[in-house]
Amino acid sequence: MWLNMQVTITYDHRLKRIGHPVRSAIHKLEIGGLVVGWVTTSEYPLLYVFSALAQGHNQVVKLLLNRGAEVNPQGRHSVESEPLAALWGEARVSMSGSSTTEGAMAPKSSLGEQVISGPFSLYEGSFILEFLEPHPSRDATVLIRATYKHDHPLCKQGKGHPQAPPLHLHFNQSETFQVLQGQVATVEGWSVTTKVYTREDGPHEIKPWVPHSFNPVSDSPEDTVLLVWAHPDDVDEMMDRVFFTNLLMYVSDVHEKKVSLNPFQIMLTQHVSATAMVWFPTATWLGPLRWWVPWKVQALFAAAGRLMGLTPMMKRYTSEEEFAEIQKTKRT
C-alpha cells in the first residue's frame, strides 16, 4: 500500500520559538498522511525516514529524495516522488556501499526523542555527533547524543582527546548530561575535581557559573554514549544546535587539518553563547579574575573578528536557511 504514496514535507509552526532560529528550519515528514520523522532544510536532499513503511523494520535509513520541489516555509507542499519502492531500492544501495550508520544502533532516549540532524563522524571517527528533538519537559535549546568510540586511539588519550574542551563555565544555562552506555569523566568545580560517571548515576546537572570540562575515559571497555542538553530555553545568548554544530565541526576540521585554526573565529563563536574560559581555577586569591580576564580577552578577539568580517556562525557549517534566520536575530 506504500508503493505510490506522496511524500509531504510540512513546516511546523509549533516548533518555532522566538530566539530559536534553528527550530524554524525543522520540518515534519509524512508519507501517505502518516508522520514518519523530522528533517531539516540543511539535510536536503538526504532526508531521514523510517523504513518501517516499506520493510517493517524499525531502522532509520537515508532516502535519496532529490527530485526537486523546494519546501515553502509558509505552508504545506507535497513532493511528487517516484514510487517509494524505487526510493527504498536507492536507499538500500546507498547503505550497502557504506558501513551501518553508527548512530542508528545507539541507545535511545527514554523520552523517545528522534534524531533531527546527524550522525556526524568527527575527530577521525572517534566521536559521533547527533542532534535530537528535545522533549518539552527538558526545557532545552539543544539535545545532543554523543558517542565516543572506545577502541579509537584518540579516545585512549582521555583528557587529551581533541574534542575535550578546556575548563570553562556558562553564564546563562545549565548543561546536563546522562550516560546511556559506558563511562565519561568530568573535571568540575573550582577545585577541579575529577569524577567518572556511568549509566547508574543518572542525569547530572552542571549549573551556570560552575567550571567544568569532560572527556572520554581512556580505559573504557565499551563505546560511551551520552545525552547532553542545555537549559533553560528562555535565554538570549544560548547554546543551540547551530552553535554546537559550528563549534564541534570547526574544531574537528582543525584537528584533521582540513582548515587552519583562526583564534578570532573560535573566540567569536564561543562568545555569543555566554561562555568563558577559566584560568588558574585553584588560585582562590584571584577571585572572579579567573573567569573575568579570559572573558574580556575573548571579547576583544570577538570584536576584532567582527571587524575582520567574521561571523559567529560559519556558512561552511550552517545551511542557507538557518544562516538567514540567524541574521534576522542579529546573532551574526
Short mmCIF file of N, CA and C in Angstrom, two decimals, residues 28 68 118 178 180 186 232 247 254:
data_model
loop_
_atom_site.label_atom_id
_atom_site.label_comp_id
_atom_site.label_asym_id
_atom_site.label_seq_id
_atom_site.Cartn_x
_atom_site.Cartn_y
_atom_site.Cartn_z
N LYS A 28 8.28 18.58 9.26
CA LYS A 28 7.68 17.28 9.51
C LYS A 28 7.59 16.51 8.20
N GLY A 68 13.68 17.42 -6.56
CA GLY A 68 13.29 18.83 -6.70
C GLY A 68 12.21 19.23 -5.74
N GLY A 118 22.29 14.59 11.75
CA GLY A 118 23.38 13.67 12.01
C GLY A 118 22.97 12.25 11.63
N GLN A 178 23.67 12.78 30.64
CA GLN A 178 23.24 11.48 31.15
C GLN A 178 23.92 10.39 30.34
N LEU A 180 24.27 6.93 28.83
CA LEU A 180 23.39 5.81 28.45
C LEU A 180 24.16 4.50 28.37
N THR A 186 34.51 13.80 34.11
CA THR A 186 34.36 15.25 34.17
C THR A 186 35.40 15.84 35.11
N PRO A 232 17.88 26.57 30.74
CA PRO A 232 16.55 26.63 30.14
C PRO A 232 16.61 27.19 28.72
N LEU A 247 30.81 24.84 16.32
CA LEU A 247 31.98 24.70 17.20
C LEU A 247 32.65 23.34 17.05
N VAL A 254 39.81 21.48 12.20
CA VAL A 254 41.14 21.98 12.54
C VAL A 254 42.05 20.81 12.92
#
